[in-house]
PDB file of C-alpha atoms and ligand atoms in Angstrom:
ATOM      1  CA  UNK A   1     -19.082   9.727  51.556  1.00 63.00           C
ATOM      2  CA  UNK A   2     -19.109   6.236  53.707  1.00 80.00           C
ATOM      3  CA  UNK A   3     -22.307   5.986  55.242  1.00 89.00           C
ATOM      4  CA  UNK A   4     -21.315   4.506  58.900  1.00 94.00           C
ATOM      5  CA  UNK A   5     -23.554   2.067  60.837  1.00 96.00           C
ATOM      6  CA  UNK A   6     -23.969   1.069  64.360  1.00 98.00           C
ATOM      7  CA  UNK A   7     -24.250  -2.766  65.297  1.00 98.00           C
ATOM      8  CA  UNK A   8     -25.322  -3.448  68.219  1.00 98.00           C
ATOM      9  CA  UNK A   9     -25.318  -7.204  68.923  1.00 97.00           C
ATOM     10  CA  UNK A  10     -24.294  -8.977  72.066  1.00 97.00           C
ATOM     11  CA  UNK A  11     -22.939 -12.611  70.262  1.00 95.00           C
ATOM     12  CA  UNK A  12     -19.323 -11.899  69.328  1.00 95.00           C
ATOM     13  CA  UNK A  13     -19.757 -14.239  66.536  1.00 93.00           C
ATOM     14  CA  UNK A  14     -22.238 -12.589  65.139  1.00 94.00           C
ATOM     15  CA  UNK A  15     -20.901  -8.742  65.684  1.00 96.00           C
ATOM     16  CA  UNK A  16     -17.607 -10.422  64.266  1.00 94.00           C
ATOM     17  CA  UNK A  17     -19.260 -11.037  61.410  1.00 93.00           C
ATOM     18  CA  UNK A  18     -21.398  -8.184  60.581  1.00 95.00           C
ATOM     19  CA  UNK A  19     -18.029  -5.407  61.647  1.00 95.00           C
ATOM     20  CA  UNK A  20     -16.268  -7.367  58.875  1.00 92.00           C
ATOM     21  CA  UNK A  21     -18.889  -8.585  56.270  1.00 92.00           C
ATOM     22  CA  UNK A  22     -20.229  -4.593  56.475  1.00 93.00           C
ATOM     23  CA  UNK A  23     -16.998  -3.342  55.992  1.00 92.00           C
ATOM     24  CA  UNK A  24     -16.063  -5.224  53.065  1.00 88.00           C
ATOM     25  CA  UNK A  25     -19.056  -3.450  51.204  1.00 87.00           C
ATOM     26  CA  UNK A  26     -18.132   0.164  52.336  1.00 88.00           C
ATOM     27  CA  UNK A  27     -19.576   0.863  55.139  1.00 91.00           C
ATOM     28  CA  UNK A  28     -17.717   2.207  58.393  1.00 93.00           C
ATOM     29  CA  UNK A  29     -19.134   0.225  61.419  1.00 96.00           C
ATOM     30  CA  UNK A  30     -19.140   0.095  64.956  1.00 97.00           C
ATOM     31  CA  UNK A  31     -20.111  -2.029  67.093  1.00 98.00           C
ATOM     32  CA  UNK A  32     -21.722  -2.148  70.702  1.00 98.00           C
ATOM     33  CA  UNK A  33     -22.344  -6.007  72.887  1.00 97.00           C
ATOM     34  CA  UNK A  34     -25.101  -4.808  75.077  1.00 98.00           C
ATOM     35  CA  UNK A  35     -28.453  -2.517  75.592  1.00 97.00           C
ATOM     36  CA  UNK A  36     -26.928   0.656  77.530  1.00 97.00           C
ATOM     37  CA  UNK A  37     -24.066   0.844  75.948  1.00 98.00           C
ATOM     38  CA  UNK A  38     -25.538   0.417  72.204  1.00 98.00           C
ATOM     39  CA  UNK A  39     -28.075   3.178  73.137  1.00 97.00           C
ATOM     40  CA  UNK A  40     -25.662   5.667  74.468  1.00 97.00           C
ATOM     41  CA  UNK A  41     -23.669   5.374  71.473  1.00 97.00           C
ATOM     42  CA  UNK A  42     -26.786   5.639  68.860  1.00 96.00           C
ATOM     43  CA  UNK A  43     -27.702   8.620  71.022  1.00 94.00           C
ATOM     44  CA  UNK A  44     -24.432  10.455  70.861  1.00 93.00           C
ATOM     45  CA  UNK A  45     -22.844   9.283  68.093  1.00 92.00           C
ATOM     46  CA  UNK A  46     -23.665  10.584  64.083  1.00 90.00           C
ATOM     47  CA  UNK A  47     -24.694   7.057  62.764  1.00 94.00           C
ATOM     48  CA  UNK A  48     -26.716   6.920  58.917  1.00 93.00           C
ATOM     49  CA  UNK A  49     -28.225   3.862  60.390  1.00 96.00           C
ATOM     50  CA  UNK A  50     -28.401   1.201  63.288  1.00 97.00           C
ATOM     51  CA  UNK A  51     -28.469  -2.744  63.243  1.00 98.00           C
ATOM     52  CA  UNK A  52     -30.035  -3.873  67.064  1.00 97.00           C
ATOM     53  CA  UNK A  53     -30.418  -7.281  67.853  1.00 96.00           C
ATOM     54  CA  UNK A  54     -33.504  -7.794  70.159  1.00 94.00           C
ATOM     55  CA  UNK A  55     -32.300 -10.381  72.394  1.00 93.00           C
ATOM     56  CA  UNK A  56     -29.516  -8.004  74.399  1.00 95.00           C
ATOM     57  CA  UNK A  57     -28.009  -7.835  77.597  1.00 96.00           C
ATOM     58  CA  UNK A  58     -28.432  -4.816  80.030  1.00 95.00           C
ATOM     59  CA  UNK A  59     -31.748  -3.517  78.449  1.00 95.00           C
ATOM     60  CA  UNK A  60     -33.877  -5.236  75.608  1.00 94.00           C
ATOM     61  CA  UNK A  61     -33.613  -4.149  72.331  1.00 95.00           C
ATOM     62  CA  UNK A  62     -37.521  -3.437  72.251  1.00 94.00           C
ATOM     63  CA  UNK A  63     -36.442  -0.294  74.738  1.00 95.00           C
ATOM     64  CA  UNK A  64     -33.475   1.039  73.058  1.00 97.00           C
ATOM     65  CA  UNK A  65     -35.491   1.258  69.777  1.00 96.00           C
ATOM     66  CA  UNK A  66     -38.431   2.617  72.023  1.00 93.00           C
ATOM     67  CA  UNK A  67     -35.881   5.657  72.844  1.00 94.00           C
ATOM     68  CA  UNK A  68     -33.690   5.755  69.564  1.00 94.00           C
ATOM     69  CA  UNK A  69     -37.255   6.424  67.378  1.00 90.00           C
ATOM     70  CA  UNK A  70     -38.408   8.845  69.993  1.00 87.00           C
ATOM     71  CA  UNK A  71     -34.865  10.771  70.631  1.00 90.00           C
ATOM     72  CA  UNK A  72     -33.783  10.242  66.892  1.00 88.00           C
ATOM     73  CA  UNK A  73     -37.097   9.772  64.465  1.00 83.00           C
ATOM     74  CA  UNK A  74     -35.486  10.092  61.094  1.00 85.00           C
ATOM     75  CA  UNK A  75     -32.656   7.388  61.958  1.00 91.00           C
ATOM     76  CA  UNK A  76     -33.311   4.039  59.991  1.00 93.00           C
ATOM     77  CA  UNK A  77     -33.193   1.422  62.399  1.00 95.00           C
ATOM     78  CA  UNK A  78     -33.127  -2.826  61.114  1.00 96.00           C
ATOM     79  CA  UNK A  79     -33.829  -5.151  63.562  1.00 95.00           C
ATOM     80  CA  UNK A  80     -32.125  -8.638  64.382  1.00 95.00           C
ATOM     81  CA  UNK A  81     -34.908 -11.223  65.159  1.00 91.00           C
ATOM     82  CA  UNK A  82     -34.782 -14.999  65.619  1.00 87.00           C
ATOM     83  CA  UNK A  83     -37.269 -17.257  64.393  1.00 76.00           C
ATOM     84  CA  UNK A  84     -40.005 -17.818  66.256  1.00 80.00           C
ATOM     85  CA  UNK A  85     -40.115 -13.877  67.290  1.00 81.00           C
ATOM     86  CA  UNK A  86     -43.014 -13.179  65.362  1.00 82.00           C
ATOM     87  CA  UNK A  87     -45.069 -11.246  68.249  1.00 84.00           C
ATOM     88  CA  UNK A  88     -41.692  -8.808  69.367  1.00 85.00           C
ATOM     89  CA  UNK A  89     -40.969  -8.189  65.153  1.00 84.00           C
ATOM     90  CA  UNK A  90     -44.350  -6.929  65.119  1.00 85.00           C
ATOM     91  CA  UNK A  91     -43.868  -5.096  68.462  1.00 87.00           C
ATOM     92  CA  UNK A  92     -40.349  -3.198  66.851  1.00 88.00           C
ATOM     93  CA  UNK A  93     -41.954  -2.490  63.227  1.00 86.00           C
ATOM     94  CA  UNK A  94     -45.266  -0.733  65.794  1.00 84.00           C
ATOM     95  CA  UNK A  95     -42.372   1.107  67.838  1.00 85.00           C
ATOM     96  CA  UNK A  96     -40.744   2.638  64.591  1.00 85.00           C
ATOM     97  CA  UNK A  97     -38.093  -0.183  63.329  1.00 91.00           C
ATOM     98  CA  UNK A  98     -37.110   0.477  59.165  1.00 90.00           C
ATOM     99  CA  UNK A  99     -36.773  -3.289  58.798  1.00 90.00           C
ATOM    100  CA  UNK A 100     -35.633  -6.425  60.031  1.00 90.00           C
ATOM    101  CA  UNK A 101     -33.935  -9.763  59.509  1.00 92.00           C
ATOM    102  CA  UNK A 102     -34.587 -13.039  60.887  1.00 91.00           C
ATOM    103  CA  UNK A 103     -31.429 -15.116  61.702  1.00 90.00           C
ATOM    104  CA  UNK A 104     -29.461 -16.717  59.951  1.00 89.00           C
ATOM    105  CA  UNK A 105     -28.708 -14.628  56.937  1.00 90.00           C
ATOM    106  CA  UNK A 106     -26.768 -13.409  54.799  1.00 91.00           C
ATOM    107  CA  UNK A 107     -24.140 -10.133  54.580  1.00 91.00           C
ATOM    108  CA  UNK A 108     -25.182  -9.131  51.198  1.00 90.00           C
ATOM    109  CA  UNK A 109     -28.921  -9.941  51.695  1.00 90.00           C
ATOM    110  CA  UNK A 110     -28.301  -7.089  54.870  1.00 94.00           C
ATOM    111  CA  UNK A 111     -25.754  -4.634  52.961  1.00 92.00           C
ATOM    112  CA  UNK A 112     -29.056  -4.768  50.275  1.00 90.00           C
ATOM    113  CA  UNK A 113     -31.387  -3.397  53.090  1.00 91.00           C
ATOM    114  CA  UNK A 114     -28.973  -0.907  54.266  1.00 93.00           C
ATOM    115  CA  UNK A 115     -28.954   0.219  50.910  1.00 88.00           C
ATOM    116  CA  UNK A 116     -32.497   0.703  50.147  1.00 85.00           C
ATOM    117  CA  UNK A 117     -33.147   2.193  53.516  1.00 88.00           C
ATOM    118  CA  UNK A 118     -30.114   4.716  53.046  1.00 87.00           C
ATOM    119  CA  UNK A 119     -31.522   5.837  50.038  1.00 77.00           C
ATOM    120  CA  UNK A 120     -34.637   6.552  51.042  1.00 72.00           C
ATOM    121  CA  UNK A 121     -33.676   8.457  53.935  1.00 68.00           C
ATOM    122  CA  UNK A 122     -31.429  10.426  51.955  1.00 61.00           C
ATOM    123  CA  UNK A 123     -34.055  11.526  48.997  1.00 52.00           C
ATOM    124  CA  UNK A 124     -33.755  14.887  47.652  1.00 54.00           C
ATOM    125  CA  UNK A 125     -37.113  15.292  47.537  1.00 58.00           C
ATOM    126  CA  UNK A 126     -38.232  16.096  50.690  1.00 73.00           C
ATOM    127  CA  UNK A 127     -42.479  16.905  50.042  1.00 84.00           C
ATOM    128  CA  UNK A 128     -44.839  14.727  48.343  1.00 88.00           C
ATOM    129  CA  UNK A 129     -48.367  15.214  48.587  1.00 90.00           C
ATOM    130  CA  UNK A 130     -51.610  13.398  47.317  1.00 93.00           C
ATOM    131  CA  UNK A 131     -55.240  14.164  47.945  1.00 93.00           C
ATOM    132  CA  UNK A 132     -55.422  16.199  51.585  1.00 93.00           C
ATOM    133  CA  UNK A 133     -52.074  13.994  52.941  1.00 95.00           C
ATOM    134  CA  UNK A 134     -49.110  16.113  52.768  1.00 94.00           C
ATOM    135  CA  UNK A 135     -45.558  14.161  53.896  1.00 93.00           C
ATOM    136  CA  UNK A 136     -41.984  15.509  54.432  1.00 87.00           C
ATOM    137  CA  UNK A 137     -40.050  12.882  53.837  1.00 80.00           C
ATOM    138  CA  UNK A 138     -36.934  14.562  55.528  1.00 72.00           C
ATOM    139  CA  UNK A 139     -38.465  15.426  58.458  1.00 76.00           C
ATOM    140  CA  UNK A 140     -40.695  12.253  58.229  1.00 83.00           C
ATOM    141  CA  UNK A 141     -43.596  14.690  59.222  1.00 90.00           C
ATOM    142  CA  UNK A 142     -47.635  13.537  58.051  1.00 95.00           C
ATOM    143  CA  UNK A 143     -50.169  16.109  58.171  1.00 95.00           C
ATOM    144  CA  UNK A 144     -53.682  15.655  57.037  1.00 95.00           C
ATOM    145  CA  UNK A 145     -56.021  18.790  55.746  1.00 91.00           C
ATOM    146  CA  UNK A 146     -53.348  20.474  57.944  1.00 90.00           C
ATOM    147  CA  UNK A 147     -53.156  18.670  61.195  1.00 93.00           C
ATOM    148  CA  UNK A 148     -50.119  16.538  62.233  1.00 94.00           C
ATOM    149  CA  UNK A 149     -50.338  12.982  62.052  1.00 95.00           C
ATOM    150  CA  UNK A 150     -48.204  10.551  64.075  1.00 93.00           C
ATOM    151  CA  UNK A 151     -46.980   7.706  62.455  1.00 93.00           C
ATOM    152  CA  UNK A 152     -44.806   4.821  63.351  1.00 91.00           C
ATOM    153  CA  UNK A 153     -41.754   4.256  60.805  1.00 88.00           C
ATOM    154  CA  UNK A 154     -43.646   1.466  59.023  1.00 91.00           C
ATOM    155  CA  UNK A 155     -46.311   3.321  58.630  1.00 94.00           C
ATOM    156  CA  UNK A 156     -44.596   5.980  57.190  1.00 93.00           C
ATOM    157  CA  UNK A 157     -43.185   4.012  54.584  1.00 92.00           C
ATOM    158  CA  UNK A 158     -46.143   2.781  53.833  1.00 96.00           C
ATOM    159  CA  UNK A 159     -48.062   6.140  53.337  1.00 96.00           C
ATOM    160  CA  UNK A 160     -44.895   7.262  51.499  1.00 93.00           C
ATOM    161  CA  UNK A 161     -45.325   4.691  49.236  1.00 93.00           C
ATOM    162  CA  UNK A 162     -49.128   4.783  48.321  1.00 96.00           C
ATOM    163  CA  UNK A 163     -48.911   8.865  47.801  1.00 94.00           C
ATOM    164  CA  UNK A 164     -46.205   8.342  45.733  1.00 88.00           C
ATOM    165  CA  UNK A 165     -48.364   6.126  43.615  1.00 89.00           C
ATOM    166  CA  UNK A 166     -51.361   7.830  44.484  1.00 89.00           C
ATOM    167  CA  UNK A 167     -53.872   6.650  41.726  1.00 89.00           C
ATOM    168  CA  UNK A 168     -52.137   3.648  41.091  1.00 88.00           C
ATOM    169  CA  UNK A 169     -53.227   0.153  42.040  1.00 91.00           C
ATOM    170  CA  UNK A 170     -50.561  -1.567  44.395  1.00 91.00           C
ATOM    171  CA  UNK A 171     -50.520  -5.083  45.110  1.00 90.00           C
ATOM    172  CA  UNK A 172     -49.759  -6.546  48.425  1.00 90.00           C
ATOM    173  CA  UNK A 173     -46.817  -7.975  46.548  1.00 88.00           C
ATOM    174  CA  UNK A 174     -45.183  -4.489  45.506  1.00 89.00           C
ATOM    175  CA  UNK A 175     -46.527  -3.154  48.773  1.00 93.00           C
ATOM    176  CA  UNK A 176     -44.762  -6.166  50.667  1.00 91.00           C
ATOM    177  CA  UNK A 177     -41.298  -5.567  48.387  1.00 86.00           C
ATOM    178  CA  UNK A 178     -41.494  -1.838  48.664  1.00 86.00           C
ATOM    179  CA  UNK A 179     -41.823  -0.845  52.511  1.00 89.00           C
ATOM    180  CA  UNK A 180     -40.434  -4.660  53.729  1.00 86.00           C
ATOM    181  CA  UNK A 181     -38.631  -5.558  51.034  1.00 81.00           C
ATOM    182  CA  UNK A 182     -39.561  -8.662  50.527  1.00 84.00           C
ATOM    183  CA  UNK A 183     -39.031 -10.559  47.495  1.00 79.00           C
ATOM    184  CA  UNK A 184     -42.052 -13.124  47.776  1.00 78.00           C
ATOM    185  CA  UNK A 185     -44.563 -13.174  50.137  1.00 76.00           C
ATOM    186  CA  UNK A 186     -43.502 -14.638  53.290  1.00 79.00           C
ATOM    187  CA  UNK A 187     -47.593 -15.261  54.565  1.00 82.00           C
ATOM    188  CA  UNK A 188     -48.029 -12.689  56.872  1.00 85.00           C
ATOM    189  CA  UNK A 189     -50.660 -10.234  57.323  1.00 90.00           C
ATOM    190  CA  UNK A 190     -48.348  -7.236  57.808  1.00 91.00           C
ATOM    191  CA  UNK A 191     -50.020  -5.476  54.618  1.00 94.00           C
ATOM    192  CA  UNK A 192     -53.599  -5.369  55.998  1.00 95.00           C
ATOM    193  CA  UNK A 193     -52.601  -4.902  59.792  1.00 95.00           C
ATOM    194  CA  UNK A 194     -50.789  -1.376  58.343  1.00 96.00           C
ATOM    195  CA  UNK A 195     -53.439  -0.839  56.231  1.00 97.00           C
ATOM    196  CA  UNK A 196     -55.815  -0.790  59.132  1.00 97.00           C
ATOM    197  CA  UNK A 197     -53.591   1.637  61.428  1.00 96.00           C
ATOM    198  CA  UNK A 198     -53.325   3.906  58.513  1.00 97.00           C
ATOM    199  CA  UNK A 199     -56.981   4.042  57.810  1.00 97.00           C
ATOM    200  CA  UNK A 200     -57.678   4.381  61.592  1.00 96.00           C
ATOM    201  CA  UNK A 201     -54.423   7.014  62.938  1.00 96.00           C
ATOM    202  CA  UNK A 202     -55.444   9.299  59.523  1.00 96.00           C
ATOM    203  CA  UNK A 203     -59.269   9.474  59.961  1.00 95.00           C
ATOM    204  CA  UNK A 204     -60.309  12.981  60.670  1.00 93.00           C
ATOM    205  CA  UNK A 205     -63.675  12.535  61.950  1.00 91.00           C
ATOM    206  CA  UNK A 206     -65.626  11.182  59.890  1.00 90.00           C
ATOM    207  CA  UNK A 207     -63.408  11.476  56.851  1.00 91.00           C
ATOM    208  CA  UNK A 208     -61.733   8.398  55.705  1.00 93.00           C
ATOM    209  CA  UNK A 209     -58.738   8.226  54.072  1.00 94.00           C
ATOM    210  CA  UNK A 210     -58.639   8.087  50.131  1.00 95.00           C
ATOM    211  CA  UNK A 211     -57.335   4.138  50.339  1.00 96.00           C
ATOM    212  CA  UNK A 212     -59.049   1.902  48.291  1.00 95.00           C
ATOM    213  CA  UNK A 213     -59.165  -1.787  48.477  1.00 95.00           C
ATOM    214  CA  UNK A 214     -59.793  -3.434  45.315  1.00 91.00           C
ATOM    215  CA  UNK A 215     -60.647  -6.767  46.027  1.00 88.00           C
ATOM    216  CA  UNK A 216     -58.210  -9.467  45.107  1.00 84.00           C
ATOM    217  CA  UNK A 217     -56.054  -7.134  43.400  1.00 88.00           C
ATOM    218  CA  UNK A 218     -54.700  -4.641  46.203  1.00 91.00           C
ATOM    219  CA  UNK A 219     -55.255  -1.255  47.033  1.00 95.00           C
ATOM    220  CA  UNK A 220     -55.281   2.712  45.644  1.00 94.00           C
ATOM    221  CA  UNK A 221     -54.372   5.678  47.289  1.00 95.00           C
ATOM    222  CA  UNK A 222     -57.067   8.761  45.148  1.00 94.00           C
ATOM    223  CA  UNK A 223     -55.920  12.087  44.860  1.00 89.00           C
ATOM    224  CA  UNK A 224     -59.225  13.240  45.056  1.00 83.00           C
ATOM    225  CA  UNK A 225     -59.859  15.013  48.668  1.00 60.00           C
ATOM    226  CA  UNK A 226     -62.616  13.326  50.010  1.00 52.00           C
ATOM    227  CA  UNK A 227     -66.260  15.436  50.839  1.00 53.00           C
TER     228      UNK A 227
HETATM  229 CA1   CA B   1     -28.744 -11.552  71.179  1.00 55.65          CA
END
């Protein structure tokens, strides 16, 4: 089945690019040059996954992700960034974002992402549970001893990750590969900022979440549910 993909991406050059460098590895893409009409289309159309530039026309792409994660959670959604962007990045991982790239780069280096992030949202296994932290990763729902948790998409990932491992030690290097995919570490303190957000969105009380940092090494998820 092609998986088809929505670019939205107001420099011809650029959507040029992407409609044919996508295409060439399988995937059947459209592609929309400004904020309203990019959002209308993610919101009607039946898209696996969306590529928004954050510099748009019309409407920012900050908003239409703000209304694609609320209107369509589960979508996978990789963001277009410049350099220098660092503080809006930040702001589209917080409002849901799968991913994102920093111009220039490369076709394959983004077919790669929309691979990985396809796959995850297509698991076959849709429960996974460790200590009192129960996720669906279909339905991207969190609950803790039973309540329901909201979590942006990052931190989702994130969670995913560490109850999938639960026990385990992760390093920030795995964690950084696994939910950013990032193959070295680029020296930024996305790992302990999520960290912090989990350990703060999933207390109950007084109860703290079962995530351990081991000093210098990384950090472990128990599967023991805490007193
Ligand atoms: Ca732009």
């Amino acid at each position: 089945m092609t998986a088809s993909v929505l670019v939205i991406e107001d420099e011809l050059g650029i959507r040029d690019f992407l409609e044919r460098g996508l295409s060439d590895y399988g995937y059947a893409v459209e592609t929309a040059p400004d904020g309203p009409s990019g959002a209308s289309k993610a919101l009607t159309g039946d898209y696996d996954l969306v590529v928004l530039d954050l510099m748009l026309p019309g409407r920012s792409g900050l908003s239409v992700l703000d209304d694609l994660h609320r209107n369509r959670p589960a979508l996978p959604i990789i963001l277009l960034t410049a350099l220098g962007e660092t503080e809006n990045r930040i702001a589209g991982l917080d409002a849901g974002a799968t991913d994102y790239m920093v111009k220039p780069f490369s076709v394959a280096e983004l077919a790669a992402r929309i691979r990985a992030h396809l796959r995850t949202a297509t698991s076959t296994t849709t429960t996974i549970r460790a200590a009192d932290v129960e996720l669906d990763l279909l339905d991207r729902r969190v609950t803790r001893a039973g309540q329901l948790m909201h979590l942006s998409a990052t931190e989702f990932s994130l969670l995913a990750y560490f109850v999938k491992n639960a026990g385990h030690v992760l390093t920030r290097e795995q964690l950084l590969k696994a939910v950013w995919n990032y193959d070295h570490d680029p020296g930024t303190n996305a790992v302990e900022v999520y960290i912090g957000y989990l350990r703060r969105k999933l207390r109950i009380g007084d109860r703290e979440l079962p995530l351990v940092t081991i000093r210098s090494v990384g950090y472990r998820f128990d599967d023991v549910a805490p007193e």
